[in-house]
JSON list of C-alpha atoms in Angstrom, two decimals:
[
{"chain": "A", "resi": 1, "resn": "UNK", "atom": "CA", "xyz": [30.08, 1.52, 60.27]},
{"chain": "A", "resi": 2, "resn": "UNK", "atom": "CA", "xyz": [27.18, 0.53, 58.38]},
{"chain": "A", "resi": 3, "resn": "UNK", "atom": "CA", "xyz": [25.89, 3.18, 55.82]},
{"chain": "A", "resi": 4, "resn": "UNK", "atom": "CA", "xyz": [23.09, 5.41, 57.02]},
{"chain": "A", "resi": 5, "resn": "UNK", "atom": "CA", "xyz": [19.50, 4.59, 55.88]},
{"chain": "A", "resi": 6, "resn": "UNK", "atom": "CA", "xyz": [17.66, 8.08, 55.34]},
{"chain": "A", "resi": 7, "resn": "UNK", "atom": "CA", "xyz": [13.84, 7.80, 55.43]},
{"chain": "A", "resi": 8, "resn": "UNK", "atom": "CA", "xyz": [12.40, 10.32, 52.91]},
{"chain": "A", "resi": 9, "resn": "UNK", "atom": "CA", "xyz": [8.65, 11.22, 53.46]},
{"chain": "A", "resi": 10, "resn": "UNK", "atom": "CA", "xyz": [6.05, 13.95, 52.98]},
{"chain": "A", "resi": 11, "resn": "UNK", "atom": "CA", "xyz": [2.40, 14.47, 52.08]},
{"chain": "A", "resi": 12, "resn": "UNK", "atom": "CA", "xyz": [1.06, 13.80, 48.81]},
{"chain": "A", "resi": 13, "resn": "UNK", "atom": "CA", "xyz": [2.57, 15.94, 45.86]},
{"chain": "A", "resi": 14, "resn": "UNK", "atom": "CA", "xyz": [5.22, 17.09, 48.03]},
{"chain": "A", "resi": 15, "resn": "UNK", "atom": "CA", "xyz": [7.97, 16.11, 45.72]},
{"chain": "A", "resi": 16, "resn": "UNK", "atom": "CA", "xyz": [9.58, 12.96, 47.03]},
{"chain": "A", "resi": 17, "resn": "UNK", "atom": "CA", "xyz": [10.45, 11.50, 43.97]},
{"chain": "A", "resi": 18, "resn": "UNK", "atom": "CA", "xyz": [12.11, 14.64, 42.77]},
{"chain": "A", "resi": 19, "resn": "UNK", "atom": "CA", "xyz": [14.01, 14.70, 45.84]},
{"chain": "A", "resi": 20, "resn": "UNK", "atom": "CA", "xyz": [15.17, 10.99, 45.32]},
{"chain": "A", "resi": 21, "resn": "UNK", "atom": "CA", "xyz": [16.15, 11.84, 41.83]},
{"chain": "A", "resi": 22, "resn": "UNK", "atom": "CA", "xyz": [18.50, 14.79, 42.82]},
{"chain": "A", "resi": 23, "resn": "UNK", "atom": "CA", "xyz": [20.08, 12.54, 45.45]},
{"chain": "A", "resi": 24, "resn": "UNK", "atom": "CA", "xyz": [20.48, 9.92, 42.66]},
{"chain": "A", "resi": 25, "resn": "UNK", "atom": "CA", "xyz": [22.62, 12.47, 40.81]},
{"chain": "A", "resi": 26, "resn": "UNK", "atom": "CA", "xyz": [24.97, 12.53, 43.57]},
{"chain": "A", "resi": 27, "resn": "UNK", "atom": "CA", "xyz": [25.27, 8.69, 43.37]},
{"chain": "A", "resi": 28, "resn": "UNK", "atom": "CA", "xyz": [23.04, 7.86, 46.20]},
{"chain": "A", "resi": 29, "resn": "UNK", "atom": "CA", "xyz": [20.69, 4.74, 45.70]},
{"chain": "A", "resi": 30, "resn": "UNK", "atom": "CA", "xyz": [17.05, 4.61, 46.74]},
{"chain": "A", "resi": 31, "resn": "UNK", "atom": "CA", "xyz": [14.10, 2.51, 46.91]},
{"chain": "A", "resi": 32, "resn": "UNK", "atom": "CA", "xyz": [10.56, 3.98, 46.69]},
{"chain": "A", "resi": 33, "resn": "UNK", "atom": "CA", "xyz": [7.91, 2.28, 48.86]},
{"chain": "A", "resi": 34, "resn": "UNK", "atom": "CA", "xyz": [5.19, 3.38, 46.40]},
{"chain": "A", "resi": 35, "resn": "UNK", "atom": "CA", "xyz": [6.81, 1.32, 43.69]},
{"chain": "A", "resi": 36, "resn": "UNK", "atom": "CA", "xyz": [7.23, -1.66, 46.02]},
{"chain": "A", "resi": 37, "resn": "UNK", "atom": "CA", "xyz": [3.57, -1.18, 46.93]},
{"chain": "A", "resi": 38, "resn": "UNK", "atom": "CA", "xyz": [2.76, -1.62, 43.15]},
{"chain": "A", "resi": 39, "resn": "UNK", "atom": "CA", "xyz": [4.94, -4.74, 43.02]},
{"chain": "A", "resi": 40, "resn": "UNK", "atom": "CA", "xyz": [3.08, -6.64, 45.68]},
{"chain": "A", "resi": 41, "resn": "UNK", "atom": "CA", "xyz": [-0.24, -6.20, 43.76]},
{"chain": "A", "resi": 42, "resn": "UNK", "atom": "CA", "xyz": [0.75, -7.28, 40.55]},
{"chain": "A", "resi": 43, "resn": "UNK", "atom": "CA", "xyz": [-1.06, -10.18, 38.89]},
{"chain": "A", "resi": 44, "resn": "UNK", "atom": "CA", "xyz": [-0.19, -13.40, 40.43]},
{"chain": "A", "resi": 45, "resn": "UNK", "atom": "CA", "xyz": [0.71, -11.85, 43.91]},
{"chain": "A", "resi": 46, "resn": "UNK", "atom": "CA", "xyz": [-1.29, -13.28, 46.81]},
{"chain": "A", "resi": 47, "resn": "UNK", "atom": "CA", "xyz": [-2.22, -9.72, 47.86]},
{"chain": "A", "resi": 48, "resn": "UNK", "atom": "CA", "xyz": [-4.01, -8.96, 44.67]},
{"chain": "A", "resi": 49, "resn": "UNK", "atom": "CA", "xyz": [-6.17, -11.97, 45.06]},
{"chain": "A", "resi": 50, "resn": "UNK", "atom": "CA", "xyz": [-7.17, -10.97, 48.57]},
{"chain": "A", "resi": 51, "resn": "UNK", "atom": "CA", "xyz": [-8.13, -7.38, 47.44]},
{"chain": "A", "resi": 52, "resn": "UNK", "atom": "CA", "xyz": [-10.20, -8.78, 44.55]},
{"chain": "A", "resi": 53, "resn": "UNK", "atom": "CA", "xyz": [-12.02, -11.15, 46.78]},
{"chain": "A", "resi": 54, "resn": "UNK", "atom": "CA", "xyz": [-12.64, -8.37, 49.33]},
{"chain": "A", "resi": 55, "resn": "UNK", "atom": "CA", "xyz": [-13.69, -5.52, 47.20]},
{"chain": "A", "resi": 56, "resn": "UNK", "atom": "CA", "xyz": [-15.05, -7.40, 44.30]},
{"chain": "A", "resi": 57, "resn": "UNK", "atom": "CA", "xyz": [-14.08, -7.27, 40.47]},
{"chain": "A", "resi": 58, "resn": "UNK", "atom": "CA", "xyz": [-14.84, -3.57, 40.01]},
{"chain": "A", "resi": 59, "resn": "UNK", "atom": "CA", "xyz": [-11.19, -2.84, 41.48]},
{"chain": "A", "resi": 60, "resn": "UNK", "atom": "CA", "xyz": [-9.59, -4.73, 38.61]},
{"chain": "A", "resi": 61, "resn": "UNK", "atom": "CA", "xyz": [-9.26, -3.53, 34.91]},
{"chain": "A", "resi": 62, "resn": "UNK", "atom": "CA", "xyz": [-10.02, -5.52, 31.73]},
{"chain": "A", "resi": 63, "resn": "UNK", "atom": "CA", "xyz": [-6.63, -7.11, 32.08]},
{"chain": "A", "resi": 64, "resn": "UNK", "atom": "CA", "xyz": [-6.88, -8.30, 35.67]},
{"chain": "A", "resi": 65, "resn": "UNK", "atom": "CA", "xyz": [-4.64, -5.75, 36.90]},
{"chain": "A", "resi": 66, "resn": "UNK", "atom": "CA", "xyz": [-5.52, -3.50, 39.92]},
{"chain": "A", "resi": 67, "resn": "UNK", "atom": "CA", "xyz": [-7.42, -0.38, 39.11]},
{"chain": "A", "resi": 68, "resn": "UNK", "atom": "CA", "xyz": [-5.64, 1.91, 41.39]},
{"chain": "A", "resi": 69, "resn": "UNK", "atom": "CA", "xyz": [-7.98, 4.81, 40.91]},
{"chain": "A", "resi": 70, "resn": "UNK", "atom": "CA", "xyz": [-11.10, 2.72, 41.58]},
{"chain": "A", "resi": 71, "resn": "UNK", "atom": "CA", "xyz": [-9.50, 1.22, 44.68]},
{"chain": "A", "resi": 72, "resn": "UNK", "atom": "CA", "xyz": [-8.44, 4.61, 45.99]},
{"chain": "A", "resi": 73, "resn": "UNK", "atom": "CA", "xyz": [-11.94, 6.07, 45.63]},
{"chain": "A", "resi": 74, "resn": "UNK", "atom": "CA", "xyz": [-13.19, 3.15, 47.85]},
{"chain": "A", "resi": 75, "resn": "UNK", "atom": "CA", "xyz": [-10.69, 3.21, 50.71]},
{"chain": "A", "resi": 76, "resn": "UNK", "atom": "CA", "xyz": [-10.31, 6.88, 51.06]},
{"chain": "A", "resi": 77, "resn": "UNK", "atom": "CA", "xyz": [-14.01, 7.10, 51.39]},
{"chain": "A", "resi": 78, "resn": "UNK", "atom": "CA", "xyz": [-14.14, 4.41, 54.20]},
{"chain": "A", "resi": 79, "resn": "UNK", "atom": "CA", "xyz": [-11.44, 4.52, 57.05]},
{"chain": "A", "resi": 80, "resn": "UNK", "atom": "CA", "xyz": [-12.15, 0.93, 57.90]},
{"chain": "A", "resi": 81, "resn": "UNK", "atom": "CA", "xyz": [-11.51, -0.26, 54.06]},
{"chain": "A", "resi": 82, "resn": "UNK", "atom": "CA", "xyz": [-8.30, 1.54, 54.16]},
{"chain": "A", "resi": 83, "resn": "UNK", "atom": "CA", "xyz": [-7.11, -0.07, 57.38]},
{"chain": "A", "resi": 84, "resn": "UNK", "atom": "CA", "xyz": [-8.10, -3.48, 55.97]},
{"chain": "A", "resi": 85, "resn": "UNK", "atom": "CA", "xyz": [-6.07, -2.65, 52.95]},
{"chain": "A", "resi": 86, "resn": "UNK", "atom": "CA", "xyz": [-3.00, -1.70, 54.81]},
{"chain": "A", "resi": 87, "resn": "UNK", "atom": "CA", "xyz": [-3.25, -4.79, 56.84]},
{"chain": "A", "resi": 88, "resn": "UNK", "atom": "CA", "xyz": [-2.94, -6.80, 53.68]},
{"chain": "A", "resi": 89, "resn": "UNK", "atom": "CA", "xyz": [-0.23, -4.85, 51.98]},
{"chain": "A", "resi": 90, "resn": "UNK", "atom": "CA", "xyz": [1.89, -3.09, 54.56]},
{"chain": "A", "resi": 91, "resn": "UNK", "atom": "CA", "xyz": [3.57, -6.30, 55.91]},
{"chain": "A", "resi": 92, "resn": "UNK", "atom": "CA", "xyz": [4.40, -7.55, 52.31]},
{"chain": "A", "resi": 93, "resn": "UNK", "atom": "CA", "xyz": [5.86, -4.13, 51.35]},
{"chain": "A", "resi": 94, "resn": "UNK", "atom": "CA", "xyz": [8.01, -4.04, 54.56]},
{"chain": "A", "resi": 95, "resn": "UNK", "atom": "CA", "xyz": [9.26, -7.38, 53.86]},
{"chain": "A", "resi": 96, "resn": "UNK", "atom": "CA", "xyz": [10.53, -6.38, 50.41]},
{"chain": "A", "resi": 97, "resn": "UNK", "atom": "CA", "xyz": [11.82, -3.03, 51.33]},
{"chain": "A", "resi": 98, "resn": "UNK", "atom": "CA", "xyz": [14.10, -4.83, 54.18]},
{"chain": "A", "resi": 99, "resn": "UNK", "atom": "CA", "xyz": [15.45, -6.87, 51.10]},
{"chain": "A", "resi": 100, "resn": "UNK", "atom": "CA", "xyz": [16.15, -3.85, 48.86]},
{"chain": "A", "resi": 101, "resn": "UNK", "atom": "CA", "xyz": [17.77, -1.97, 51.92]},
{"chain": "A", "resi": 102, "resn": "UNK", "atom": "CA", "xyz": [20.03, -5.04, 52.56]},
{"chain": "A", "resi": 103, "resn": "UNK", "atom": "CA", "xyz": [21.16, -4.82, 48.95]},
{"chain": "A", "resi": 104, "resn": "UNK", "atom": "CA", "xyz": [21.73, -1.08, 49.14]},
{"chain": "A", "resi": 105, "resn": "UNK", "atom": "CA", "xyz": [23.79, -1.43, 52.38]},
{"chain": "A", "resi": 106, "resn": "UNK", "atom": "CA", "xyz": [26.07, -3.72, 50.30]},
{"chain": "A", "resi": 107, "resn": "UNK", "atom": "CA", "xyz": [26.50, -1.32, 47.47]},
{"chain": "A", "resi": 108, "resn": "UNK", "atom": "CA", "xyz": [29.28, 0.72, 48.90]},
{"chain": "A", "resi": 109, "resn": "UNK", "atom": "CA", "xyz": [27.40, 4.11, 48.86]},
{"chain": "A", "resi": 110, "resn": "UNK", "atom": "CA", "xyz": [27.87, 6.10, 51.92]},
{"chain": "A", "resi": 111, "resn": "UNK", "atom": "CA", "xyz": [24.02, 6.21, 52.49]},
{"chain": "A", "resi": 112, "resn": "UNK", "atom": "CA", "xyz": [21.00, 5.33, 50.81]},
{"chain": "A", "resi": 113, "resn": "UNK", "atom": "CA", "xyz": [17.27, 6.39, 50.83]},
{"chain": "A", "resi": 114, "resn": "UNK", "atom": "CA", "xyz": [14.04, 4.74, 51.61]},
{"chain": "A", "resi": 115, "resn": "UNK", "atom": "CA", "xyz": [11.22, 7.03, 50.05]},
{"chain": "A", "resi": 116, "resn": "UNK", "atom": "CA", "xyz": [7.92, 6.41, 51.65]},
{"chain": "A", "resi": 117, "resn": "UNK", "atom": "CA", "xyz": [4.77, 8.47, 51.91]},
{"chain": "A", "resi": 118, "resn": "UNK", "atom": "CA", "xyz": [3.74, 6.54, 55.07]},
{"chain": "A", "resi": 119, "resn": "UNK", "atom": "CA", "xyz": [7.04, 6.27, 56.75]},
{"chain": "A", "resi": 120, "resn": "UNK", "atom": "CA", "xyz": [5.71, 7.11, 60.11]},
{"chain": "A", "resi": 121, "resn": "UNK", "atom": "CA", "xyz": [2.17, 5.95, 59.62]},
{"chain": "A", "resi": 122, "resn": "UNK", "atom": "CA", "xyz": [3.35, 2.32, 58.41]},
{"chain": "A", "resi": 123, "resn": "UNK", "atom": "CA", "xyz": [6.10, 2.06, 60.93]},
{"chain": "A", "resi": 124, "resn": "UNK", "atom": "CA", "xyz": [8.77, 1.99, 58.42]},
{"chain": "A", "resi": 125, "resn": "UNK", "atom": "CA", "xyz": [10.68, 4.84, 60.35]},
{"chain": "A", "resi": 126, "resn": "UNK", "atom": "CA", "xyz": [12.00, 1.93, 62.43]},
{"chain": "A", "resi": 127, "resn": "UNK", "atom": "CA", "xyz": [14.04, 0.78, 59.29]},
{"chain": "A", "resi": 128, "resn": "UNK", "atom": "CA", "xyz": [15.69, 4.28, 58.96]},
{"chain": "A", "resi": 129, "resn": "UNK", "atom": "CA", "xyz": [18.51, 5.98, 60.92]},
{"chain": "A", "resi": 130, "resn": "UNK", "atom": "CA", "xyz": [17.19, 9.49, 60.10]},
{"chain": "A", "resi": 131, "resn": "UNK", "atom": "CA", "xyz": [14.12, 10.94, 58.70]},
{"chain": "A", "resi": 132, "resn": "UNK", "atom": "CA", "xyz": [13.84, 13.65, 56.03]},
{"chain": "A", "resi": 133, "resn": "UNK", "atom": "CA", "xyz": [10.56, 15.41, 55.70]},
{"chain": "A", "resi": 134, "resn": "UNK", "atom": "CA", "xyz": [9.66, 17.07, 52.38]},
{"chain": "A", "resi": 135, "resn": "UNK", "atom": "CA", "xyz": [7.46, 19.99, 53.31]},
{"chain": "A", "resi": 136, "resn": "UNK", "atom": "CA", "xyz": [4.87, 21.93, 51.15]},
{"chain": "A", "resi": 137, "resn": "UNK", "atom": "CA", "xyz": [1.81, 23.85, 52.12]},
{"chain": "A", "resi": 138, "resn": "UNK", "atom": "CA", "xyz": [-1.54, 21.94, 51.85]},
{"chain": "A", "resi": 139, "resn": "UNK", "atom": "CA", "xyz": [-2.82, 24.39, 49.25]},
{"chain": "A", "resi": 140, "resn": "UNK", "atom": "CA", "xyz": [0.28, 23.43, 46.98]},
{"chain": "A", "resi": 141, "resn": "UNK", "atom": "CA", "xyz": [-0.37, 19.77, 47.74]},
{"chain": "A", "resi": 142, "resn": "UNK", "atom": "CA", "xyz": [-3.96, 20.02, 46.47]},
{"chain": "A", "resi": 143, "resn": "UNK", "atom": "CA", "xyz": [-3.11, 22.18, 43.25]},
{"chain": "A", "resi": 144, "resn": "UNK", "atom": "CA", "xyz": [-0.43, 19.88, 42.32]},
{"chain": "A", "resi": 145, "resn": "UNK", "atom": "CA", "xyz": [-2.49, 16.60, 42.84]},
{"chain": "A", "resi": 146, "resn": "UNK", "atom": "CA", "xyz": [-5.37, 17.96, 40.85]},
{"chain": "A", "resi": 147, "resn": "UNK", "atom": "CA", "xyz": [-3.11, 18.83, 37.98]},
{"chain": "A", "resi": 148, "resn": "UNK", "atom": "CA", "xyz": [-1.12, 15.70, 38.19]},
{"chain": "A", "resi": 149, "resn": "UNK", "atom": "CA", "xyz": [-3.69, 12.91, 38.79]},
{"chain": "A", "resi": 150, "resn": "UNK", "atom": "CA", "xyz": [-6.91, 14.57, 37.31]},
{"chain": "A", "resi": 151, "resn": "UNK", "atom": "CA", "xyz": [-8.85, 14.22, 40.55]},
{"chain": "A", "resi": 152, "resn": "UNK", "atom": "CA", "xyz": [-11.24, 16.35, 42.45]},
{"chain": "A", "resi": 153, "resn": "UNK", "atom": "CA", "xyz": [-10.23, 18.68, 45.40]},
{"chain": "A", "resi": 154, "resn": "UNK", "atom": "CA", "xyz": [-12.54, 16.63, 47.71]},
{"chain": "A", "resi": 155, "resn": "UNK", "atom": "CA", "xyz": [-10.59, 13.36, 46.88]},
{"chain": "A", "resi": 156, "resn": "UNK", "atom": "CA", "xyz": [-7.27, 14.94, 47.60]},
{"chain": "A", "resi": 157, "resn": "UNK", "atom": "CA", "xyz": [-8.52, 16.45, 50.78]},
{"chain": "A", "resi": 158, "resn": "UNK", "atom": "CA", "xyz": [-9.37, 12.92, 51.85]},
{"chain": "A", "resi": 159, "resn": "UNK", "atom": "CA", "xyz": [-6.12, 11.58, 51.10]},
{"chain": "A", "resi": 160, "resn": "UNK", "atom": "CA", "xyz": [-4.45, 14.39, 52.97]},
{"chain": "A", "resi": 161, "resn": "UNK", "atom": "CA", "xyz": [-6.74, 13.61, 55.99]},
{"chain": "A", "resi": 162, "resn": "UNK", "atom": "CA", "xyz": [-5.64, 10.01, 55.76]},
{"chain": "A", "resi": 163, "resn": "UNK", "atom": "CA", "xyz": [-1.96, 11.13, 56.08]},
{"chain": "A", "resi": 164, "resn": "UNK", "atom": "CA", "xyz": [-0.08, 12.33, 59.23]},
{"chain": "A", "resi": 165, "resn": "UNK", "atom": "CA", "xyz": [-0.99, 16.01, 59.92]},
{"chain": "A", "resi": 166, "resn": "UNK", "atom": "CA", "xyz": [1.78, 18.32, 58.55]},
{"chain": "A", "resi": 167, "resn": "UNK", "atom": "CA", "xyz": [2.72, 19.74, 62.04]},
{"chain": "A", "resi": 168, "resn": "UNK", "atom": "CA", "xyz": [3.24, 16.28, 63.46]},
{"chain": "A", "resi": 169, "resn": "UNK", "atom": "CA", "xyz": [5.33, 15.12, 60.48]},
{"chain": "A", "resi": 170, "resn": "UNK", "atom": "CA", "xyz": [7.50, 18.15, 61.01]},
{"chain": "A", "resi": 171, "resn": "UNK", "atom": "CA", "xyz": [7.82, 17.49, 64.69]},
{"chain": "A", "resi": 172, "resn": "UNK", "atom": "CA", "xyz": [9.29, 13.89, 64.10]},
{"chain": "A", "resi": 173, "resn": "UNK", "atom": "CA", "xyz": [11.67, 14.92, 61.22]},
{"chain": "A", "resi": 174, "resn": "UNK", "atom": "CA", "xyz": [15.34, 14.91, 61.87]},
{"chain": "A", "resi": 175, "resn": "UNK", "atom": "CA", "xyz": [15.82, 17.12, 58.54]},
{"chain": "A", "resi": 176, "resn": "UNK", "atom": "CA", "xyz": [13.44, 19.13, 56.59]},
{"chain": "A", "resi": 177, "resn": "UNK", "atom": "CA", "xyz": [13.41, 20.26, 52.84]},
{"chain": "A", "resi": 178, "resn": "UNK", "atom": "CA", "xyz": [11.20, 23.26, 51.85]},
{"chain": "A", "resi": 179, "resn": "UNK", "atom": "CA", "xyz": [9.96, 22.26, 48.39]},
{"chain": "A", "resi": 180, "resn": "UNK", "atom": "CA", "xyz": [7.64, 25.17, 47.57]},
{"chain": "A", "resi": 181, "resn": "UNK", "atom": "CA", "xyz": [10.35, 27.12, 45.64]},
{"chain": "A", "resi": 182, "resn": "UNK", "atom": "CA", "xyz": [12.17, 26.50, 42.48]},
{"chain": "A", "resi": 183, "resn": "UNK", "atom": "CA", "xyz": [14.02, 23.24, 41.36]},
{"chain": "A", "resi": 184, "resn": "UNK", "atom": "CA", "xyz": [17.31, 25.12, 41.82]},
{"chain": "A", "resi": 185, "resn": "UNK", "atom": "CA", "xyz": [16.45, 26.03, 45.52]},
{"chain": "A", "resi": 186, "resn": "UNK", "atom": "CA", "xyz": [15.56, 22.24, 46.00]},
{"chain": "A", "resi": 187, "resn": "UNK", "atom": "CA", "xyz": [18.87, 21.08, 44.38]},
{"chain": "A", "resi": 188, "resn": "UNK", "atom": "CA", "xyz": [20.90, 23.44, 46.70]},
{"chain": "A", "resi": 189, "resn": "UNK", "atom": "CA", "xyz": [19.23, 22.18, 49.84]},
{"chain": "A", "resi": 190, "resn": "UNK", "atom": "CA", "xyz": [19.93, 18.62, 48.71]},
{"chain": "A", "resi": 191, "resn": "UNK", "atom": "CA", "xyz": [23.71, 19.15, 48.08]},
{"chain": "A", "resi": 192, "resn": "UNK", "atom": "CA", "xyz": [23.98, 20.62, 51.71]},
{"chain": "A", "resi": 193, "resn": "UNK", "atom": "CA", "xyz": [22.19, 17.58, 52.92]},
{"chain": "A", "resi": 194, "resn": "UNK", "atom": "CA", "xyz": [24.21, 15.15, 51.05]},
{"chain": "A", "resi": 195, "resn": "UNK", "atom": "CA", "xyz": [27.34, 16.88, 52.60]},
{"chain": "A", "resi": 196, "resn": "UNK", "atom": "CA", "xyz": [25.84, 16.51, 56.10]},
{"chain": "A", "resi": 197, "resn": "UNK", "atom": "CA", "xyz": [24.87, 12.77, 55.66]},
{"chain": "A", "resi": 198, "resn": "UNK", "atom": "CA", "xyz": [28.33, 11.93, 54.22]},
{"chain": "A", "resi": 199, "resn": "UNK", "atom": "CA", "xyz": [29.72, 13.51, 57.39]},
{"chain": "A", "resi": 200, "resn": "UNK", "atom": "CA", "xyz": [27.34, 11.65, 59.72]},
{"chain": "A", "resi": 201, "resn": "UNK", "atom": "CA", "xyz": [28.51, 8.48, 58.01]},
{"chain": "A", "resi": 202, "resn": "UNK", "atom": "CA", "xyz": [32.13, 9.22, 58.83]},
{"chain": "A", "resi": 203, "resn": "UNK", "atom": "CA", "xyz": [31.30, 10.33, 62.50]},
{"chain": "A", "resi": 204, "resn": "UNK", "atom": "CA", "xyz": [28.98, 7.62, 64.06]},
{"chain": "A", "resi": 205, "resn": "UNK", "atom": "CA", "xyz": [28.70, 9.75, 67.24]},
{"chain": "A", "resi": 206, "resn": "UNK", "atom": "CA", "xyz": [27.15, 12.54, 65.42]},
{"chain": "A", "resi": 207, "resn": "UNK", "atom": "CA", "xyz": [24.37, 10.31, 63.88]},
{"chain": "A", "resi": 208, "resn": "UNK", "atom": "CA", "xyz": [21.42, 11.73, 65.77]},
{"chain": "A", "resi": 209, "resn": "UNK", "atom": "CA", "xyz": [22.76, 15.16, 66.84]}
]
């Protein structure tokens, strides 16, 4: 049996990277769609040229790199612009993700992770066998994001509105981690999920129980 691909998702500031790092301590490889999203807009990449042509030079910094904060302010204020940006970046992100997933399948690990904030919205859920949702209340998302990214509450709320509603995300989850508690509480949940995923790898018939 091929190793399982687990899709890890959650709203902004839910703790997806922290979860991935805890799984990594258990020997589980992972790829982060956010990191891949940065790769496809590096200088010299076709996507960056398309973005600069569409939005103008104000979304580039002095070195010709993408000014992500300036771009984010544009696209989360205008849904049509956000959709246009997704049409340029999502196919390229998916292509690279598929290549990384192929590499991880050959790594010998019992399962691996695809970490993506837009797992369901972008259609990346079709690349995974199970979905793991990292869940926190919206109030905690807002306070964490303001503290981390130095943005105002209105912009954080716009980002949350652009993502799948919390209830719908939870309804589509195969597994859920509650990440509003301590780091120790998070680690305990991950150890239990690791045990379960290893069992599922050994028992194909139980994959979607």
